[in-house]
GROMACS .gro file of C-alpha atoms in nm:
model
  493
    1MET     CA    1   3.085  -1.731  -9.156
    2ARG     CA    2   3.320  -1.430  -9.036
    3TYR     CA    3   3.032  -1.204  -9.102
    4ARG     CA    4   2.788  -1.410  -8.915
    5SER     CA    5   3.061  -1.421  -8.610
    6ASN     CA    6   3.078  -1.035  -8.637
    7CYS     CA    7   2.694  -1.007  -8.622
    8ILE     CA    8   2.682  -1.212  -8.327
    9LEU     CA    9   2.968  -1.005  -8.154
   10ILE     CA   10   2.801  -0.678  -8.255
   11SER     CA   11   2.471  -0.808  -8.104
   12CYS     CA   12   2.633  -0.915  -7.783
   13LEU     CA   13   2.821  -0.580  -7.744
   14SER     CA   14   2.483  -0.400  -7.814
   15GLY     CA   15   2.314  -0.598  -7.550
   16LEU     CA   16   2.582  -0.536  -7.300
   17VAL     CA   17   2.565  -0.155  -7.365
   18VAL     CA   18   2.198  -0.157  -7.315
   19LEU     CA   19   2.246  -0.365  -6.993
   20LEU     CA   20   2.503  -0.093  -6.868
   21PHE     CA   21   2.287   0.177  -6.958
   22VAL     CA   22   1.985   0.019  -6.749
   23ILE     CA   23   2.228  -0.038  -6.456
   24ASN     CA   24   2.347   0.328  -6.485
   25VAL     CA   25   1.997   0.446  -6.476
   26ARG     CA   26   1.927   0.268  -6.170
   27GLU     CA   27   2.235   0.381  -5.995
   28THR     CA   28   2.156   0.739  -6.086
   29ARG     CA   29   1.797   0.709  -5.938
   30GLU     CA   30   1.953   0.581  -5.628
   31LEU     CA   31   2.181   0.856  -5.612
   32ARG     CA   32   1.925   1.110  -5.672
   33ARG     CA   33   1.711   0.951  -5.401
   34SER     CA   34   2.019   0.960  -5.155
   35LEU     CA   35   2.068   1.338  -5.240
   36GLU     CA   36   1.699   1.394  -5.190
   37LEU     CA   37   1.705   1.219  -4.837
   38HIS     CA   38   2.026   1.423  -4.761
   39HIS     CA   39   1.843   1.747  -4.844
   40LYS     CA   40   1.563   1.654  -4.597
   41TYR     CA   41   1.750   1.550  -4.301
   42GLY     CA   42   2.062   1.760  -4.317
   43THR     CA   43   2.372   1.592  -4.202
   44ALA     CA   44   2.219   1.275  -4.099
   45GLU     CA   45   2.456   0.971  -4.173
   46LEU     CA   46   2.251   0.854  -4.453
   47HIS     CA   47   2.315   0.489  -4.578
   48VAL     CA   48   2.096   0.476  -4.902
   49THR     CA   49   2.176   0.136  -5.074
   50THR     CA   50   2.310   0.212  -5.437
   51SER     CA   51   2.348  -0.169  -5.526
   52THR     CA   52   2.089  -0.348  -5.738
   53HIS     CA   53   2.132  -0.627  -5.507
   54THR     CA   54   1.973  -0.494  -5.190
   55SER     CA   55   1.959  -0.723  -4.906
   56THR     CA   56   1.622  -0.851  -4.808
   57HIS     CA   57   1.730  -0.816  -4.445
   58THR     CA   58   1.755  -0.444  -4.443
   59PRO     CA   59   1.513  -0.287  -4.229
   60TYR     CA   60   1.314   0.016  -4.348
   61ALA     CA   61   1.168   0.297  -4.136
   62TRP     CA   62   0.896   0.532  -4.261
   63ILE     CA   63   0.914   0.881  -4.100
   64TYR     CA   64   0.590   1.081  -4.153
   65PRO     CA   65   0.557   1.356  -4.252
   66GLU     CA   66   0.873   1.348  -4.470
   67ASN     CA   67   1.072   1.655  -4.523
   68GLN     CA   68   1.048   1.795  -4.186
   69PRO     CA   69   1.375   1.916  -4.013
   70TYR     CA   70   1.216   1.871  -3.667
   71LEU     CA   71   1.245   1.486  -3.722
   72ARG     CA   72   1.600   1.500  -3.815
   73HIS     CA   73   1.718   1.331  -3.486
   74VAL     CA   74   1.464   1.061  -3.545
   75ALA     CA   75   1.618   0.983  -3.882
   76MET     CA   76   1.979   0.998  -3.761
   77VAL     CA   77   1.915   0.761  -3.468
   78LEU     CA   78   1.723   0.499  -3.694
   79GLN     CA   79   2.000   0.502  -3.968
   80ARG     CA   80   2.281   0.467  -3.712
   81LEU     CA   81   2.076   0.151  -3.624
   82GLY     CA   82   2.105   0.030  -3.974
   83TYR     CA   83   1.756   0.131  -4.098
   84GLN     CA   84   1.706   0.295  -4.445
   85LEU     CA   85   1.436   0.566  -4.502
   86HIS     CA   86   1.149   0.426  -4.708
   87SER     CA   87   0.776   0.447  -4.710
   88ASP     CA   88   0.743   0.088  -4.828
   89GLN     CA   89   0.781  -0.254  -4.667
   90TRP     CA   90   0.874  -0.054  -4.327
   91ARG     CA   91   0.947  -0.209  -3.993
   92ILE     CA   92   0.888   0.102  -3.798
   93MET     CA   93   0.648   0.393  -3.875
   94TRP     CA   94   0.742   0.720  -3.676
   95SER     CA   95   0.463   0.967  -3.725
   96HIS     CA   96   0.462   1.287  -3.567
   97ASP     CA   97   0.082   1.340  -3.635
   98TYR     CA   98  -0.190   1.088  -3.493
   99PRO     CA   99  -0.199   0.807  -3.757
  100PHE     CA  100  -0.534   0.630  -3.685
  101THR     CA  101  -0.732   0.913  -3.874
  102SER     CA  102  -0.518   0.978  -4.177
  103HIS     CA  103  -0.381   0.622  -4.216
  104ARG     CA  104  -0.646   0.425  -4.037
  105ALA     CA  105  -0.685   0.155  -4.312
  106LEU     CA  106  -0.310   0.091  -4.287
  107MET     CA  107  -0.318   0.079  -3.911
  108MET     CA  108  -0.581  -0.206  -3.930
  109SER     CA  109  -0.371  -0.419  -4.140
  110LEU     CA  110  -0.023  -0.416  -3.994
  111GLN     CA  111   0.213  -0.693  -4.052
  112SER     CA  112   0.356  -0.895  -3.761
  113HIS     CA  113   0.692  -0.724  -3.756
  114GLN     CA  114   0.569  -0.359  -3.779
  115LYS     CA  115   0.579  -0.111  -3.508
  116VAL     CA  116   0.423   0.247  -3.483
  117ASN     CA  117   0.465   0.520  -3.217
  118HIS     CA  118   0.136   0.579  -3.132
  119PHE     CA  119  -0.160   0.408  -2.951
  120ALA     CA  120  -0.509   0.484  -3.065
  121GLY     CA  121  -0.678   0.673  -2.775
  122SER     CA  122  -0.364   0.841  -2.650
  123GLY     CA  123  -0.538   1.167  -2.695
  124TYR     CA  124  -0.740   1.083  -2.373
  125PHE     CA  125  -0.455   1.156  -2.168
  126THR     CA  126  -0.275   1.424  -2.388
  127ASN     CA  127  -0.566   1.645  -2.468
  128LYS     CA  128  -0.544   1.951  -2.235
  129ALA     CA  129  -0.925   1.968  -2.178
  130SER     CA  130  -0.963   1.596  -2.118
  131LEU     CA  131  -0.673   1.592  -1.868
  132ALA     CA  132  -0.801   1.893  -1.693
  133GLY     CA  133  -1.162   1.711  -1.646
  134ALA     CA  134  -0.995   1.450  -1.449
  135LYS     CA  135  -0.972   1.673  -1.150
  136PHE     CA  136  -0.629   1.534  -1.016
  137SER     CA  137  -0.515   1.679  -0.711
  138PHE     CA  138  -0.165   1.728  -0.842
  139MET     CA  139  -0.308   1.966  -1.115
  140PRO     CA  140  -0.411   2.305  -1.058
  141ARG     CA  141  -0.791   2.351  -1.036
  142SER     CA  142  -0.916   2.344  -1.405
  143TYR     CA  143  -1.252   2.379  -1.576
  144ARG     CA  144  -1.327   2.289  -1.949
  145LEU     CA  145  -1.537   2.556  -2.111
  146PRO     CA  146  -1.816   2.570  -2.205
  147GLN     CA  147  -1.901   2.205  -2.039
  148ASP     CA  148  -1.791   2.308  -1.679
  149VAL     CA  149  -1.910   2.662  -1.654
  150GLY     CA  150  -2.193   2.570  -1.413
  151LEU     CA  151  -1.935   2.403  -1.196
  152PHE     CA  152  -1.690   2.688  -1.225
  153LYS     CA  153  -1.970   2.943  -1.093
  154LYS     CA  154  -2.062   2.700  -0.815
  155GLU     CA  155  -1.718   2.628  -0.694
  156VAL     CA  156  -1.542   2.957  -0.776
  157LEU     CA  157  -1.770   3.247  -0.821
  158GLN     CA  158  -1.906   3.213  -0.478
  159VAL     CA  159  -1.554   3.216  -0.313
  160SER     CA  160  -1.392   3.570  -0.279
  161ASP     CA  161  -1.008   3.540  -0.291
  162ASP     CA  162  -0.709   3.665  -0.495
  163THR     CA  163  -0.673   3.345  -0.703
  164LEU     CA  164  -0.549   3.425  -1.051
  165TRP     CA  165  -0.634   3.218  -1.369
  166VAL     CA  166  -0.499   3.122  -1.671
  167MET     CA  167  -0.703   3.053  -1.981
  168LYS     CA  168  -0.579   2.814  -2.241
  169SER     CA  169  -0.698   2.678  -2.562
  170ASN     CA  170  -0.676   2.321  -2.607
  171GLU     CA  171  -0.394   2.381  -2.862
  172HIS     CA  172  -0.198   2.563  -2.547
  173ARG     CA  173  -0.207   2.902  -2.745
  174GLY     CA  174  -0.259   3.260  -2.609
  175ILE     CA  175  -0.175   3.193  -2.244
  176ARG     CA  176  -0.217   3.495  -2.014
  177VAL     CA  177  -0.311   3.532  -1.653
  178HIS     CA  178  -0.629   3.692  -1.559
  179GLN     CA  179  -0.825   3.793  -1.249
  180LEU     CA  180  -1.164   3.638  -1.222
  181SER     CA  181  -1.336   3.921  -1.332
  182GLN     CA  182  -1.147   3.927  -1.670
  183LEU     CA  183  -1.222   3.587  -1.753
  184ASP     CA  184  -1.457   3.505  -2.067
  185LEU     CA  185  -1.664   3.213  -1.969
  186GLN     CA  186  -1.828   3.199  -2.308
  187SER     CA  187  -1.512   3.084  -2.479
  188THR     CA  188  -1.525   2.756  -2.646
  189ASN     CA  189  -1.279   2.481  -2.700
  190SER     CA  190  -1.078   2.615  -2.407
  191PHE     CA  191  -1.030   2.573  -2.043
  192VAL     CA  192  -0.964   2.785  -1.719
  193GLN     CA  193  -0.686   2.701  -1.484
  194GLN     CA  194  -0.600   2.800  -1.139
  195PHE     CA  195  -0.239   2.986  -1.164
  196ILE     CA  196   0.018   2.858  -0.937
  197ARG     CA  197   0.114   3.187  -0.760
  198HIS     CA  198   0.434   3.095  -0.579
  199PRO     CA  199   0.650   2.849  -0.815
  200LEU     CA  200   1.017   2.763  -0.714
  201LEU     CA  201   1.252   3.018  -0.854
  202ILE     CA  202   1.613   2.948  -0.960
  203SER     CA  203   1.808   3.279  -1.012
  204GLY     CA  204   1.472   3.451  -1.027
  205ARG     CA  205   1.344   3.253  -1.301
  206LYS     CA  206   1.025   3.028  -1.303
  207PHE     CA  207   1.087   2.681  -1.485
  208ASP     CA  208   0.919   2.359  -1.590
  209VAL     CA  209   1.045   2.000  -1.592
  210GLY     CA  210   0.978   1.759  -1.860
  211LEU     CA  211   0.976   1.391  -1.802
  212TYR     CA  212   0.996   1.160  -2.117
  213VAL     CA  213   0.769   0.859  -2.054
  214ALA     CA  214   0.718   0.555  -2.277
  215ILE     CA  215   0.410   0.337  -2.284
  216THR     CA  216   0.482  -0.007  -2.421
  217SER     CA  217   0.170  -0.183  -2.347
  218VAL     CA  218  -0.199  -0.097  -2.258
  219GLN     CA  219  -0.346  -0.439  -2.122
  220PRO     CA  220  -0.141  -0.494  -1.941
  221LEU     CA  221  -0.023  -0.156  -1.860
  222ARG     CA  222   0.363  -0.101  -1.895
  223VAL     CA  223   0.499   0.238  -1.815
  224TYR     CA  224   0.866   0.363  -1.825
  225VAL     CA  225   1.031   0.692  -1.788
  226TYR     CA  226   1.385   0.799  -1.903
  227ASN     CA  227   1.565   0.808  -1.602
  228GLU     CA  228   1.901   0.978  -1.709
  229GLU     CA  229   1.774   1.324  -1.830
  230VAL     CA  230   1.477   1.557  -1.824
  231LEU     CA  231   1.389   1.884  -2.020
  232LEU     CA  232   1.455   2.193  -1.818
  233ARG     CA  233   1.305   2.515  -1.959
  234PHE     CA  234   1.338   2.856  -1.771
  235CYS     CA  235   1.125   3.159  -1.854
  236ALA     CA  236   1.286   3.440  -2.049
  237LYS     CA  237   1.238   3.693  -1.786
  238ASP     CA  238   1.274   3.715  -1.416
  239TYR     CA  239   0.940   3.615  -1.229
  240ASP     CA  240   0.944   3.899  -0.972
  241PRO     CA  241   0.797   4.157  -0.947
  242PHE     CA  242   0.505   3.982  -1.091
  243ASP     CA  243   0.326   4.160  -1.373
  244ALA     CA  244   0.043   3.974  -1.542
  245GLY     CA  245   0.111   4.181  -1.849
  246ASN     CA  246   0.477   4.043  -1.860
  247VAL     CA  247   0.392   3.694  -2.003
  248GLU     CA  248   0.747   3.584  -2.072
  249SER     CA  249   0.804   3.601  -1.689
  250TYR     CA  250   0.560   3.324  -1.635
  251VAL     CA  251   0.511   3.130  -1.949
  252VAL     CA  252   0.781   2.907  -2.109
  253GLY     CA  253   0.797   2.992  -2.478
  254ASP     CA  254   0.993   2.838  -2.757
  255ASP     CA  255   1.285   3.082  -2.686
  256TYR     CA  256   1.318   2.977  -2.326
  257THR     CA  257   1.600   3.032  -2.127
  258PRO     CA  258   1.838   2.707  -2.121
  259THR     CA  259   2.002   2.555  -1.803
  260TRP     CA  260   2.355   2.669  -1.916
  261LYS     CA  261   2.271   3.026  -1.894
  262ILE     CA  262   2.110   3.018  -1.531
  263PRO     CA  263   2.363   3.137  -1.310
  264ALA     CA  264   2.292   2.938  -1.000
  265LEU     CA  265   2.332   2.635  -1.212
  266GLN     CA  266   2.627   2.717  -1.432
  267GLN     CA  267   2.873   2.569  -1.186
  268PHE     CA  268   2.690   2.233  -1.218
  269TYR     CA  269   2.596   2.225  -1.572
  270ASN     CA  270   2.896   2.378  -1.724
  271GLY     CA  271   3.156   2.350  -1.469
  272GLN     CA  272   3.101   1.979  -1.371
  273MET     CA  273   2.923   1.867  -1.704
  274LEU     CA  274   2.624   1.710  -1.512
  275SER     CA  275   2.307   1.649  -1.684
  276HIS     CA  276   1.998   1.878  -1.666
  277LYS     CA  277   1.859   1.647  -1.408
  278GLN     CA  278   2.152   1.615  -1.192
  279THR     CA  279   2.213   1.964  -1.200
  280LEU     CA  280   1.872   2.040  -1.081
  281MET     CA  281   1.911   1.765  -0.811
  282THR     CA  282   2.238   1.897  -0.686
  283TYR     CA  283   2.105   2.241  -0.677
  284LEU     CA  284   1.802   2.144  -0.455
  285THR     CA  285   2.036   1.919  -0.231
  286ASN     CA  286   2.274   2.207  -0.171
  287GLN     CA  287   1.978   2.406  -0.067
  288GLY     CA  288   1.878   2.181   0.192
  289ARG     CA  289   1.579   2.021  -0.009
  290ASN     CA  290   1.474   1.678  -0.054
  291ALA     CA  291   1.545   1.643  -0.434
  292HIS     CA  292   1.479   1.271  -0.454
  293GLN     CA  293   1.123   1.322  -0.327
  294VAL     CA  294   1.058   1.550  -0.599
  295TRP     CA  295   1.143   1.299  -0.858
  296ASP     CA  296   0.969   1.038  -0.661
  297ASP     CA  297   0.651   1.238  -0.658
  298MET     CA  298   0.669   1.320  -1.032
  299ASN     CA  299   0.689   0.937  -1.112
  300LYS     CA  300   0.404   0.869  -0.888
  301VAL     CA  301   0.197   1.149  -1.085
  302VAL     CA  302   0.284   0.962  -1.412
  303VAL     CA  303   0.155   0.633  -1.295
  304MET     CA  304  -0.159   0.778  -1.137
  305VAL     CA  305  -0.235   0.959  -1.463
  306MET     CA  306  -0.194   0.634  -1.671
  307LEU     CA  307  -0.413   0.407  -1.467
  308GLN     CA  308  -0.679   0.672  -1.474
  309PHE     CA  309  -0.689   0.673  -1.857
  310GLU     CA  310  -0.620   0.288  -1.887
  311SER     CA  311  -0.957   0.162  -1.946
  312SER     CA  312  -1.038   0.462  -2.216
  313LEU     CA  313  -0.718   0.350  -2.395
  314TYR     CA  314  -0.809  -0.015  -2.379
  315LYS     CA  315  -1.148   0.043  -2.528
  316ALA     CA  316  -0.972   0.262  -2.816
  317THR     CA  317  -0.728  -0.022  -2.885
  318LYS     CA  318  -0.917  -0.339  -2.881
  319VAL     CA  319  -1.029  -0.295  -3.223
  320PHE     CA  320  -0.693  -0.388  -3.352
  321ALA     CA  321  -0.617  -0.740  -3.367
  322ASP     CA  322  -0.266  -0.728  -3.239
  323VAL     CA  323  -0.209  -0.408  -2.996
  324SER     CA  324   0.170  -0.506  -2.965
  325HIS     CA  325   0.235  -0.322  -3.276
  326PHE     CA  326   0.221   0.023  -3.088
  327PHE     CA  327   0.398   0.206  -2.843
  328GLU     CA  328   0.408   0.574  -2.727
  329LEU     CA  329   0.662   0.856  -2.630
  330VAL     CA  330   0.500   1.143  -2.455
  331ARG     CA  331   0.639   1.415  -2.242
  332PHE     CA  332   0.490   1.517  -1.892
  333ASP     CA  333   0.556   1.856  -1.811
  334PHE     CA  334   0.573   1.981  -1.433
  335VAL     CA  335   0.581   2.301  -1.225
  336ILE     CA  336   0.731   2.279  -0.892
  337ASP     CA  337   0.625   2.532  -0.635
  338SER     CA  338   0.813   2.694  -0.344
  339ASN     CA  339   0.702   2.406  -0.107
  340LEU     CA  340   0.856   2.150  -0.358
  341LYS     CA  341   0.504   2.039  -0.433
  342VAL     CA  342   0.491   1.899  -0.813
  343TRP     CA  343   0.216   2.016  -1.040
  344LEU     CA  344   0.131   1.852  -1.357
  345MET     CA  345   0.067   2.116  -1.622
  346GLU     CA  346   0.020   1.884  -1.942
  347VAL     CA  347   0.122   1.580  -2.125
  348ASN     CA  348   0.261   1.632  -2.472
  349MET     CA  349   0.208   1.390  -2.755
  350SER     CA  350   0.474   1.357  -3.026
  351PRO     CA  351   0.704   1.601  -2.785
  352ASN     CA  352   0.935   1.823  -2.971
  353LEU     CA  353   1.264   1.643  -3.039
  354SER     CA  354   1.411   1.924  -3.233
  355SER     CA  355   1.759   2.084  -3.148
  356ALA     CA  356   1.686   2.375  -3.383
  357HIS     CA  357   1.672   2.630  -3.100
  358PHE     CA  358   1.948   2.478  -2.886
  359THR     CA  359   2.184   2.242  -3.054
  360ALA     CA  360   2.336   2.139  -2.719
  361ASN     CA  361   2.026   1.952  -2.657
  362ALA     CA  362   2.082   1.708  -2.959
  363VAL     CA  363   2.263   1.439  -2.746
  364MET     CA  364   1.989   1.438  -2.517
  365TYR     CA  365   1.702   1.385  -2.758
  366GLU     CA  366   1.897   1.109  -2.952
  367GLN     CA  367   1.973   0.948  -2.617
  368VAL     CA  368   1.587   0.929  -2.534
  369LEU     CA  369   1.521   0.797  -2.893
  370PHE     CA  370   1.805   0.546  -2.890
  371ASN     CA  371   1.703   0.402  -2.543
  372LEU     CA  372   1.340   0.398  -2.653
  373PHE     CA  373   1.424   0.200  -2.968
  374SER     CA  374   1.599  -0.053  -2.749
  375LEU     CA  375   1.318  -0.072  -2.511
  376VAL     CA  376   1.070  -0.158  -2.789
  377GLY     CA  377   1.282  -0.392  -2.960
  378ILE     CA  378   1.354  -0.190  -3.289
  379ALA     CA  379   1.728  -0.184  -3.200
  380GLN     CA  380   1.747  -0.541  -3.198
  381PRO     CA  381   2.057  -0.676  -3.367
  382LEU     CA  382   1.904  -0.951  -3.571
  383PRO     CA  383   1.737  -0.867  -3.897
  384VAL     CA  384   1.348  -0.902  -3.897
  385MET     CA  385   1.371  -1.173  -4.185
  386SER     CA  386   1.589  -1.397  -4.007
  387HIS     CA  387   1.358  -1.432  -3.684
  388GLY     CA  388   1.239  -1.785  -3.649
  389SER     CA  389   1.132  -2.002  -3.344
  390SER     CA  390   1.510  -2.077  -3.300
  391ALA     CA  391   1.620  -1.702  -3.301
  392GLU     CA  392   1.318  -1.609  -3.084
  393ASP     CA  393   1.406  -1.892  -2.839
  394MET     CA  394   1.772  -1.765  -2.836
  395MET     CA  395   1.648  -1.427  -2.716
  396VAL     CA  396   1.386  -1.533  -2.472
  397SER     CA  397   1.265  -1.904  -2.436
  398ASP     CA  398   0.957  -2.026  -2.226
  399ARG     CA  399   1.181  -2.120  -1.936
  400ASP     CA  400   1.301  -1.764  -1.908
  401VAL     CA  401   0.959  -1.629  -1.811
  402ARG     CA  402   0.874  -1.927  -1.569
  403VAL     CA  403   0.858  -1.830  -1.207
  404ALA     CA  404   0.903  -2.070  -0.903
  405ALA     CA  405   0.605  -1.911  -0.745
  406PRO     CA  406   0.494  -2.109  -0.412
  407GLN     CA  407   0.146  -2.195  -0.550
  408CYS     CA  408   0.335  -2.375  -0.847
  409VAL     CA  409   0.587  -2.548  -0.710
  410THR     CA  410   0.394  -2.704  -0.416
  411GLY     CA  411   0.155  -2.833  -0.671
  412THR     CA  412  -0.143  -2.657  -0.485
  413CYS     CA  413  -0.281  -2.489  -0.804
  414ASN     CA  414  -0.549  -2.719  -0.919
  415ASP     CA  415  -0.786  -2.448  -1.052
  416CYS     CA  416  -0.643  -2.243  -1.364
  417SER     CA  417  -0.911  -1.992  -1.309
  418LEU     CA  418  -0.743  -1.869  -1.003
  419LEU     CA  419  -0.542  -1.564  -1.087
  420PRO     CA  420  -0.217  -1.646  -0.906
  421CYS     CA  421  -0.220  -2.005  -1.089
  422LYS     CA  422  -0.218  -1.861  -1.419
  423LEU     CA  423   0.157  -1.818  -1.368
  424CYS     CA  424   0.209  -2.182  -1.333
  425GLN     CA  425   0.328  -2.375  -1.655
  426GLN     CA  426   0.011  -2.595  -1.665
  427CYS     CA  427  -0.221  -2.294  -1.657
  428GLN     CA  428  -0.026  -2.054  -1.899
  429SER     CA  429  -0.201  -1.959  -2.201
  430LYS     CA  430  -0.031  -1.865  -2.511
  431GLU     CA  431  -0.142  -1.508  -2.501
  432LEU     CA  432  -0.006  -1.498  -2.133
  433LEU     CA  433   0.319  -1.655  -2.254
  434LEU     CA  434   0.381  -1.386  -2.521
  435MET     CA  435   0.270  -1.113  -2.271
  436LEU     CA  436   0.552  -1.218  -2.036
  437LYS     CA  437   0.802  -1.268  -2.314
  438SER     CA  438   0.746  -0.891  -2.410
  439ALA     CA  439   0.788  -0.803  -2.072
  440TYR     CA  440   1.101  -0.999  -2.032
  441LEU     CA  441   1.257  -0.850  -2.339
  442GLU     CA  442   1.153  -0.485  -2.217
  443HIS     CA  443   1.323  -0.541  -1.900
  444LEU     CA  444   1.657  -0.667  -2.048
  445ASN     CA  445   1.643  -0.381  -2.347
  446ARG     CA  446   1.533  -0.100  -2.127
  447ARG     CA  447   1.880   0.053  -2.082
  448SER     CA  448   1.820   0.396  -1.921
  449TYR     CA  449   1.435   0.374  -1.913
  450LYS     CA  450   1.309   0.278  -1.569
  451ARG     CA  451   0.982   0.079  -1.510
  452LEU     CA  452   0.713   0.281  -1.345
  453PHE     CA  453   0.423   0.035  -1.389
  454PRO     CA  454   0.397  -0.249  -1.293
  455ILE     CA  455   0.500  -0.059  -0.970
  456PRO     CA  456   0.867  -0.185  -0.893
  457VAL     CA  457   0.892  -0.364  -0.562
  458ASP     CA  458   1.112  -0.101  -0.413
  459HIS     CA  459   0.848   0.170  -0.478
  460GLU     CA  460   0.534  -0.010  -0.356
  461GLN     CA  461   0.611   0.075   0.028
  462ARG     CA  462   0.680   0.451  -0.058
  463TRP     CA  463   0.379   0.492  -0.292
  464GLY     CA  464   0.122   0.282  -0.102
  465ASN     CA  465  -0.204   0.192  -0.294
  466ILE     CA  466  -0.227   0.433  -0.562
  467SER     CA  467  -0.503   0.211  -0.728
  468LEU     CA  468  -0.762   0.022  -0.515
  469LYS     CA  469  -0.817  -0.232  -0.786
  470TYR     CA  470  -0.593  -0.350  -1.073
  471SER     CA  471  -0.750  -0.534  -1.378
  472ASP     CA  472  -0.668  -0.893  -1.383
  473HIS     CA  473  -0.415  -0.844  -1.648
  474ASN     CA  474  -0.220  -0.579  -1.441
  475ALA     CA  475  -0.259  -0.784  -1.114
  476LEU     CA  476  -0.097  -1.085  -1.307
  477MET     CA  477   0.194  -0.881  -1.448
  478SER     CA  478   0.243  -0.729  -1.123
  479LEU     CA  479   0.266  -1.070  -0.958
  480TRP     CA  480   0.512  -1.205  -1.219
  481PHE     CA  481   0.752  -0.906  -1.148
  482GLN     CA  482   0.725  -0.974  -0.773
  483GLU     CA  483   0.824  -1.342  -0.837
  484LYS     CA  484   1.112  -1.244  -1.062
  485CYS     CA  485   1.228  -1.000  -0.805
  486LYS     CA  486   1.270  -1.285  -0.570
  487GLN     CA  487   1.495  -1.457  -0.819
  488GLU     CA  488   1.723  -1.163  -0.914
  489GLY     CA  489   1.736  -0.830  -0.762
  490HIS     CA  490   1.749  -0.654  -1.080
  491TRP     CA  491   1.394  -0.738  -1.139
  492CYS     CA  492   1.304  -0.523  -0.835
  493SER     CA  493   1.334  -0.192  -0.979
   0.00000   0.00000   0.00000
């Protein structure tokens, strides 16, 4: 009997040893994964779960491509929000590359809670040749090669002037100023753009201004701008005396001169600790210039570009069953001339968010991202798996999106096919209700992002009719914001 008891004891101890070994192996694997992620993202605050009892409420983020230091700040912000980095069962996919080619099958089968940081068709307004072909009045004259050679010869070659031209590839490489006689009109996959001869200079340097813009919906269109900060980049060399051979005097490169090294701005940026945006605005104001008009003009340009390409975006995205999965962060780059006219130079898909060159920009990039994740609902405090009808009603209920529009409260809406009547309770479709709830949550969660479209009520008079006709979805969303503005002032801007 004692022998049998000893055998049982030995068997139990052996099983316990095996169990401890298995747990140790799992712990070792998790530790190895933690070290690998730490190697990928440097000093990011990594919170990799090592327990075998991982909560099903833990949100995951997939950053693609992996092992890229230039995505370090994306990883850091998501981890501070409680996300773990993993390519399976993710809530958000942040892809630096356009995901609708390499991961198209995945994009077509997204789960209801998943978000991706690109829209299908965003290349329509970020591709340099496509943007140049739109012929905007706020862009330098541009001609795609070889498509527009005939038009270029007709409009330019017959006019004798001293205009200088920039030849650009679609990848924005090899930029250089040329005289008309030096242009290679047989070049392919490139375009020719008029050179802005008289840019605004600060301490003798030409510069550009980058606005971070978020698109959260295509139909209806909703566009926001990060309102607290901009990217200021100054050329590495003085602009005058102008020399076309001195590319660093007129092209902003990777090794640009930062704001804090520009003598005329140091008292504001270094001395008063102002932001890049406030530094530039303060400088312009002190020079007797209308700084607010400059910002207003750039914001208006953003809206005009998005309205121009909205229909192309809609066609590209309508193949997806649910477009609410997608959002987009881009950067609009402007040059300001000596008369304070703003010129749009390009729109950058997946703008650079790396502080490798200038560590002082780290906070700016992380604020852009943190506010963006709040805007699109990724920074919500509730775990995804806990969401249900009660939790959703707690965040935004049906009553929250109702408006006391005159046609609704007076009972005069008897025809739900009329656009204004669609806002009334008896006419609201399930699709419209979801659309309004998304807009409601964005407004509450936008933090430092400012809505540009639908155009805020306090902008309408200044901007006038920038589009002669809105789509029904845009008209309805604009009308809803106008009615909300009548209820509470914070909806007006």
